[in-house]
Amino acid sequence: MNTRFDQGVDSTALAVPFREKSSDAPLEILSFALDALKSGMPAALIFLTEIRGGAARALGAQMAVRADGGFCGFVSGGCVEAAVAAEALEALVLGTDKELMLGAGSPYFDIVLPCGGGLTLTIHCLKDGTALSEIVRGLMARRRVALRYVPASSSLVFDAQAAETGWSEAGFTMAYRPAPLIFVSGQSIETETLSRIAQSASYEVRQLDPANVPKPEDFDPDSALVLLHHDIEREVGPLIAALAGAPFYIGALGGVRTHARRVAKLEELGCSKASIETIKAPIGIFSKARDAVSLSLSILADIAALRR
């Protein structure tokens, strides 16, 4: 299936690929494809199904391509996406799915990956938006969901159960997680700076205050709690809720002595030693950050590393 304009398609009659949206967020890519279908325009979804050697993107990385040439998403570092979109435009004209090999292991020499590795991509011509709509709804509701491509029927199937990305007997599964959500508690320049930088990195942010204390169920496995107080008493509400919930990260401002007082307070309130040990304090990947920007970058890097 490694075709390159060799099935009778006039490449000069195809639309010219152009990047309309620069994003690698699954929700944006799938929404891009859905919007095309809703407007009556054919679209294709492209996903990375095999990596040989090095690669700039992870297995399951995606692109969406409209019949007018507009595309969104990445399957590599930006070096091959326009060429891949051209292949998708051909597939849309033919109305058939195709597999494309690039770089190492490919029979073609015109597309070479700078990393020296090789990729296999599946180009799927979307028949309808049913499965994609389910994925989008799931992500908007902050659920972990999955999409399975079935080669035998050239179809996409929604899976409400979280799964790992990769091949199985059923086909190729793409697992999706909601965008990271950071609850930020504190009244300081650090709070505003962290919120601003996190939002620019496409994280969801909710700032907390004494009148807006979260409940344990607000903390899902893709959420984090950041405490930027200089007063332990003001931390207690969010901390108790987070320790009873399921966030993947809890971090609190303060040095060793401050944290010792925090631990004593939580033990006094009946929190278990095991749950208290999940708190990262001092917060961040490097200590003694003395300005708001450095502290915010330290915290976000810590969160991003743990989320991986």
Coordinates of N, CA and C in Angstrom, one line a residue, residues 129-283:
G129 N -18.3 10.9 11.5 CA -17.6 11.5 12.7 C -18.1 10.8 14.0
T130 N -18.8 9.7 13.9 CA -19.4 9.1 15.1 C -18.3 8.8 16.2
A131 N -17.3 8.1 15.8 CA -16.3 7.7 16.8 C -15.5 8.9 17.3
L132 N -15.2 9.8 16.4 CA -14.5 11.0 16.8 C -15.3 11.8 17.8
S133 N -16.6 11.9 17.5 CA -17.5 12.7 18.4 C -17.5 12.1 19.8
E134 N -17.5 10.8 19.9 CA -17.4 10.2 21.2 C -16.1 10.5 21.9
I135 N -15.0 10.5 21.2 CA -13.7 10.8 21.8 C -13.7 12.2 22.3
V136 N -14.2 13.1 21.5 CA -14.2 14.5 21.9 C -15.1 14.7 23.1
R137 N -16.2 14.1 23.1 CA -17.1 14.2 24.3 C -16.4 13.7 25.5
G138 N -15.8 12.6 25.4 CA -15.1 12.0 26.5 C -14.0 12.9 27.1
L139 N -13.2 13.4 26.2 CA -12.1 14.3 26.6 C -12.6 15.6 27.3
M140 N -13.7 16.1 26.7 CA -14.3 17.3 27.3 C -14.9 17.0 28.7
A141 N -15.3 15.8 28.9 CA -15.8 15.4 30.2 C -14.7 14.9 31.1
R142 N -13.4 15.0 30.7 CA -12.2 14.6 31.4 C -12.2 13.1 31.7
R143 N -12.5 12.3 30.7 CA -12.4 10.9 30.8 C -11.3 10.4 29.9
R144 N -10.7 9.3 30.3 CA -9.7 8.6 29.5 C -10.4 7.7 28.5
V145 N -10.2 7.9 27.2 CA -10.9 7.1 26.2 C -9.9 6.6 25.2
A146 N -10.4 5.8 24.3 CA -9.6 5.2 23.2 C -10.3 5.1 21.9
L147 N -9.5 5.1 20.8 CA -10.0 4.9 19.5 C -9.3 3.8 18.8
R148 N -10.0 2.9 18.2 CA -9.4 1.7 17.6 C -9.6 1.7 16.1
Y149 N -8.5 1.6 15.4 CA -8.6 1.4 13.9 C -8.6 0.0 13.5
V150 N -9.6 -0.5 12.8 CA -9.7 -1.9 12.4 C -9.3 -2.0 10.9
P151 N -8.2 -2.4 10.5 CA -7.7 -2.5 9.1 C -8.7 -3.3 8.2
A152 N -9.2 -4.4 8.7 CA -10.0 -5.3 7.9 C -11.3 -4.6 7.4
S153 N -11.8 -3.7 8.2 CA -13.0 -2.9 7.7 C -12.7 -1.5 7.5
S154 N -11.5 -1.1 7.6 CA -11.1 0.4 7.4 C -12.0 1.3 8.2
S155 N -12.2 0.9 9.5 CA -13.1 1.7 10.3 C -12.5 2.1 11.6
L156 N -13.1 3.0 12.3 CA -12.7 3.5 13.6 C -13.8 3.1 14.6
V157 N -13.4 2.6 15.8 CA -14.3 2.2 16.8 C -14.0 2.9 18.1
F158 N -15.0 3.5 18.7 CA -14.8 4.1 20.0 C -14.7 3.1 21.1
D159 N -13.8 3.3 22.0 CA -13.7 2.4 23.2 C -13.7 3.3 24.5
A160 N -14.7 3.1 25.3 CA -14.8 3.9 26.5 C -13.8 3.5 27.6
Q161 N -13.1 2.4 27.4 CA -12.1 2.0 28.4 C -10.8 2.5 28.0
A162 N -10.0 3.0 29.0 CA -8.7 3.4 28.8 C -7.8 2.2 28.4
A163 N -6.9 2.5 27.4 CA -6.1 1.4 26.9 C -4.7 2.0 26.5
E164 N -3.8 1.1 26.2 CA -2.5 1.6 25.8 C -2.5 1.7 24.3
T165 N -1.7 2.7 23.8 CA -1.6 2.9 22.4 C -0.7 1.8 21.8
G166 N -1.2 1.2 20.7 CA -0.4 0.2 20.0 C -1.2 -0.8 19.3
W167 N -0.6 -1.8 18.7 CA -1.3 -2.8 17.9 C -1.7 -4.0 18.8
S168 N -2.8 -4.6 18.5 CA -3.3 -5.8 19.1 C -4.1 -6.6 18.0
E169 N -4.6 -7.7 18.4 CA -5.4 -8.5 17.4 C -6.6 -7.7 16.9
A170 N -7.1 -6.8 17.7 CA -8.3 -6.1 17.3 C -8.0 -4.9 16.3
G171 N -6.7 -4.5 16.3 CA -6.3 -3.4 15.4 C -5.4 -2.5 16.1
F172 N -5.3 -1.3 15.7 CA -4.4 -0.3 16.3 C -5.2 0.6 17.2
T173 N -4.8 0.7 18.5 CA -5.5 1.5 19.5 C -4.8 2.7 19.8
M174 N -5.5 3.9 19.8 CA -4.9 5.2 20.2 C -5.6 5.6 21.5
A175 N -4.8 5.7 22.6 CA -5.3 6.1 23.9 C -5.3 7.6 24.1
Y176 N -6.3 8.1 24.7 CA -6.4 9.6 24.9 C -6.5 9.9 26.3
R177 N -5.9 10.9 26.8 CA -6.0 11.4 28.1 C -6.5 12.9 28.1
P178 N -7.3 13.3 29.0 CA -7.7 14.8 29.1 C -6.4 15.6 29.2
A179 N -6.6 16.9 28.9 CA -5.5 17.8 29.1 C -5.2 17.9 30.6
P180 N -3.9 18.1 31.0 CA -3.6 18.3 32.4 C -4.4 19.4 33.0
L181 N -4.9 19.2 34.2 CA -5.6 20.2 34.9 C -4.9 20.5 36.2
I182 N -4.5 21.8 36.4 CA -3.8 22.2 37.6 C -4.6 23.1 38.4
F183 N -4.9 22.6 39.7 CA -5.5 23.4 40.7 C -4.4 24.2 41.4
V184 N -4.5 25.6 41.4 CA -3.5 26.4 42.0 C -4.1 27.1 43.2
S185 N -3.5 27.0 44.3 CA -4.0 27.6 45.5 C -3.0 28.6 46.1
G186 N -3.3 29.8 46.2 CA -2.4 30.8 46.8 C -2.8 32.2 46.3
Q187 N -2.4 33.2 47.1 CA -2.7 34.6 46.7 C -1.4 35.3 46.6
S188 N -0.7 35.2 45.5 CA 0.6 35.8 45.4 C 0.9 36.0 43.9
I189 N 2.0 36.7 43.6 CA 2.5 36.8 42.2 C 2.9 35.5 41.6
E190 N 3.3 34.5 42.5 CA 3.7 33.2 42.0 C 2.4 32.5 41.4
T191 N 1.3 32.7 42.1 CA 0.0 32.1 41.6 C -0.3 32.6 40.2
E192 N -0.3 33.9 40.0 CA -0.6 34.5 38.7 C 0.4 34.1 37.7
T193 N 1.6 34.1 38.0 CA 2.7 33.7 37.0 C 2.5 32.3 36.6
L194 N 2.4 31.4 37.6 CA 2.2 29.9 37.2 C 1.0 29.7 36.4
S195 N -0.1 30.4 36.7 CA -1.3 30.2 35.9 C -1.2 30.7 34.5
R196 N -0.5 31.8 34.3 CA -0.3 32.3 33.0 C 0.6 31.4 32.1
I197 N 1.7 31.0 32.7 CA 2.6 30.1 31.9 C 2.0 28.8 31.6
A198 N 1.2 28.2 32.6 CA 0.6 26.9 32.4 C -0.5 27.0 31.3
Q199 N -1.2 28.0 31.3 CA -2.3 28.2 30.3 C -1.6 28.4 28.9
S200 N -0.5 29.0 28.8 CA 0.2 29.2 27.5 C 0.7 27.9 27.0
A201 N 0.9 26.9 27.9 CA 1.4 25.6 27.6 C 0.2 24.6 27.4
S202 N -1.0 25.2 27.2 CA -2.3 24.4 27.0 C -2.7 23.5 28.2
Y203 N -2.2 23.9 29.4 CA -2.8 23.2 30.6 C -4.1 23.9 31.0
E204 N -5.0 23.2 31.5 CA -6.2 23.8 32.2 C -5.8 24.3 33.6
V205 N -6.2 25.4 34.0 CA -5.9 25.9 35.3 C -7.1 26.4 36.0
R206 N -7.2 26.0 37.3 CA -8.3 26.5 38.1 C -7.7 27.1 39.4
Q207 N -7.9 28.4 39.6 CA -7.4 29.0 40.8 C -8.4 28.9 41.9
L208 N -7.8 28.5 43.1 CA -8.7 28.3 44.2 C -8.6 29.4 45.2
D209 N -9.6 29.6 46.0 CA -9.6 30.6 47.1 C -10.4 30.0 48.2
P210 N -10.4 30.6 49.4 CA -11.1 30.1 50.5 C -12.6 29.7 50.3
A211 N -13.2 30.4 49.3 CA -14.6 30.2 49.0 C -14.8 29.2 47.9
N212 N -13.7 28.7 47.4 CA -13.7 27.7 46.3 C -12.8 26.5 46.6
V213 N -13.2 25.8 47.6 CA -12.4 24.6 48.0 C -12.8 23.4 47.2
P214 N -11.9 22.7 46.6 CA -12.3 21.5 45.7 C -12.8 20.3 46.6
K215 N -13.5 19.4 46.0 CA -13.9 18.2 46.6 C -13.0 17.1 46.1
P216 N -12.9 15.9 46.8 CA -12.0 14.8 46.4 C -12.3 14.4 45.0
E217 N -13.6 14.4 44.6 CA -14.0 13.9 43.2 C -13.6 14.9 42.1
D218 N -13.2 16.1 42.5 CA -12.7 17.0 41.5 C -11.3 16.6 41.0
F219 N -10.6 15.8 41.7 CA -9.2 15.4 41.4 C -9.2 14.1 40.6
D220 N -9.1 14.2 39.3 CA -9.0 13.0 38.5 C -7.5 12.6 38.3
P221 N -7.2 11.5 37.7 CA -5.9 11.0 37.5 C -5.0 11.9 36.6
D222 N -5.6 12.9 35.9 CA -4.9 13.8 35.0 C -4.9 15.2 35.6
S223 N -5.1 15.3 36.9 CA -5.1 16.6 37.6 C -3.9 16.7 38.6
A224 N -3.6 18.0 38.9 CA -2.5 18.2 39.9 C -2.9 19.4 40.8
L225 N -2.4 19.4 42.0 CA -2.6 20.4 43.0 C -1.3 21.1 43.3
V226 N -1.3 22.4 43.2 CA -0.1 23.2 43.5 C -0.5 24.2 44.6
L227 N 0.2 24.1 45.7 CA 0.0 25.0 46.9 C 1.1 26.0 47.0
L228 N 0.7 27.3 46.9 CA 1.7 28.3 46.9 C 1.4 29.3 48.0
H229 N 1.0 28.8 49.2 CA 0.7 29.6 50.3 C 2.0 29.7 51.2
H230 N 2.0 30.7 52.0 CA 3.0 30.9 53.1 C 2.3 30.7 54.5
D231 N 1.2 30.0 54.4 CA 0.4 29.8 55.6 C -0.2 28.4 55.6
I232 N 0.3 27.5 56.4 CA -0.2 26.1 56.3 C -1.7 26.0 56.5
E233 N -2.2 26.8 57.4 CA -3.7 26.7 57.7 C -4.5 26.9 56.5
R234 N -4.0 27.7 55.5 CA -4.8 28.0 54.3 C -4.7 26.8 53.3
E235 N -3.7 25.9 53.5 CA -3.5 24.8 52.6 C -4.5 23.6 52.9
V236 N -4.9 23.6 54.2 CA -5.5 22.4 54.7 C -6.7 21.9 53.9
G237 N -7.6 22.8 53.5 CA -8.8 22.4 52.8 C -8.5 21.7 51.4
P238 N -7.7 22.4 50.5 CA -7.4 21.7 49.3 C -6.5 20.5 49.5
L239 N -5.6 20.5 50.5 CA -4.8 19.3 50.7 C -5.6 18.1 51.1
I240 N -6.5 18.3 52.0 CA -7.4 17.2 52.5 C -8.2 16.6 51.3
A241 N -8.7 17.5 50.5 CA -9.5 17.0 49.3 C -8.6 16.2 48.3
A242 N -7.4 16.8 48.1 CA -6.5 16.1 47.1 C -6.0 14.8 47.6
L243 N -5.7 14.7 48.9 CA -5.2 13.4 49.4 C -6.3 12.3 49.4
A244 N -7.6 12.8 49.4 CA -8.7 11.8 49.3 C -9.1 11.5 47.9
G245 N -8.5 12.3 46.9 CA -8.9 12.2 45.5 C -7.8 11.4 44.8
A246 N -7.7 11.7 43.5 CA -6.7 10.9 42.7 C -5.8 11.7 41.8
P247 N -5.3 12.8 42.3 CA -4.4 13.6 41.4 C -3.1 12.9 41.2
F248 N -2.4 13.1 40.1 CA -1.1 12.5 39.9 C 0.0 13.3 40.5
Y249 N -0.3 14.5 40.9 CA 0.8 15.4 41.5 C 0.2 16.3 42.6
I250 N 0.8 16.3 43.7 CA 0.5 17.3 44.8 C 1.9 17.9 45.2
G251 N 2.0 19.2 45.0 CA 3.2 19.9 45.4 C 2.9 21.1 46.3
A252 N 3.8 21.4 47.2 CA 3.5 22.5 48.2 C 4.8 23.3 48.4
L253 N 4.6 24.6 48.5 CA 5.7 25.6 48.7 C 6.3 25.4 50.1
G254 N 7.6 25.6 50.3 CA 8.1 25.6 51.6 C 9.3 24.7 51.7
G255 N 10.2 25.0 52.7 CA 11.4 24.1 52.9 C 11.1 22.9 53.8
V256 N 12.2 22.4 54.3 CA 12.1 21.1 55.1 C 11.3 21.4 56.4
R257 N 11.6 22.5 57.1 CA 11.0 22.8 58.3 C 9.5 23.1 58.2
T258 N 9.2 23.8 57.1 CA 7.8 24.1 56.8 C 7.0 22.8 56.5
H259 N 7.6 21.9 55.8 CA 6.9 20.7 55.4 C 6.7 19.8 56.7
A260 N 7.7 19.9 57.6 CA 7.6 19.1 58.8 C 6.3 19.5 59.6
R261 N 6.1 20.9 59.6 CA 4.9 21.4 60.3 C 3.7 21.0 59.6
R262 N 3.7 20.9 58.2 CA 2.6 20.5 57.4 C 2.2 19.1 57.7
V263 N 3.3 18.2 57.8 CA 3.0 16.8 58.0 C 2.4 16.6 59.4
A264 N 2.9 17.3 60.4 CA 2.3 17.2 61.7 C 0.9 17.6 61.8
K265 N 0.5 18.7 61.0 CA -0.9 19.2 61.0 C -1.8 18.1 60.3
L266 N -1.3 17.5 59.2 CA -2.1 16.5 58.5 C -2.3 15.3 59.3
E267 N -1.2 14.9 60.0 CA -1.4 13.7 60.9 C -2.3 14.0 62.0
E268 N -2.3 15.2 62.5 CA -3.3 15.6 63.6 C -4.7 15.5 63.1
L269 N -4.9 15.7 61.8 CA -6.2 15.7 61.2 C -6.6 14.3 60.7
G270 N -5.7 13.3 60.9 CA -6.1 12.0 60.6 C -5.6 11.4 59.2
C271 N -4.8 12.2 58.5 CA -4.3 11.7 57.2 C -3.3 10.6 57.4
S272 N -3.3 9.7 56.5 CA -2.4 8.6 56.7 C -1.0 9.0 56.2
K273 N 0.0 8.3 56.8 CA 1.4 8.5 56.4 C 1.7 8.3 54.9
A274 N 1.0 7.3 54.4 CA 1.2 6.9 53.0 C 0.7 8.0 52.1
S275 N -0.4 8.6 52.4 CA -1.0 9.7 51.6 C -0.1 11.0 51.7
I276 N 0.3 11.3 52.9 CA 1.1 12.5 53.1 C 2.4 12.4 52.3
E277 N 3.0 11.2 52.2 CA 4.2 11.0 51.5 C 4.1 11.3 50.0
T278 N 2.9 11.4 49.5 CA 2.7 11.7 48.1 C 2.9 13.2 47.8
I279 N 3.0 14.0 48.8 CA 3.2 15.5 48.6 C 4.6 15.8 48.3
K280 N 4.8 16.5 47.2 CA 6.2 17.0 46.8 C 6.5 18.3 47.5
A281 N 7.4 18.3 48.4 CA 7.8 19.5 49.1 C 9.3 19.3 49.6
P282 N 10.1 20.3 49.2 CA 9.8 21.5 48.4 C 9.4 21.2 47.0
I283 N 8.5 22.1 46.5 CA 7.9 21.9 45.2 C 8.9 22.2 44.1

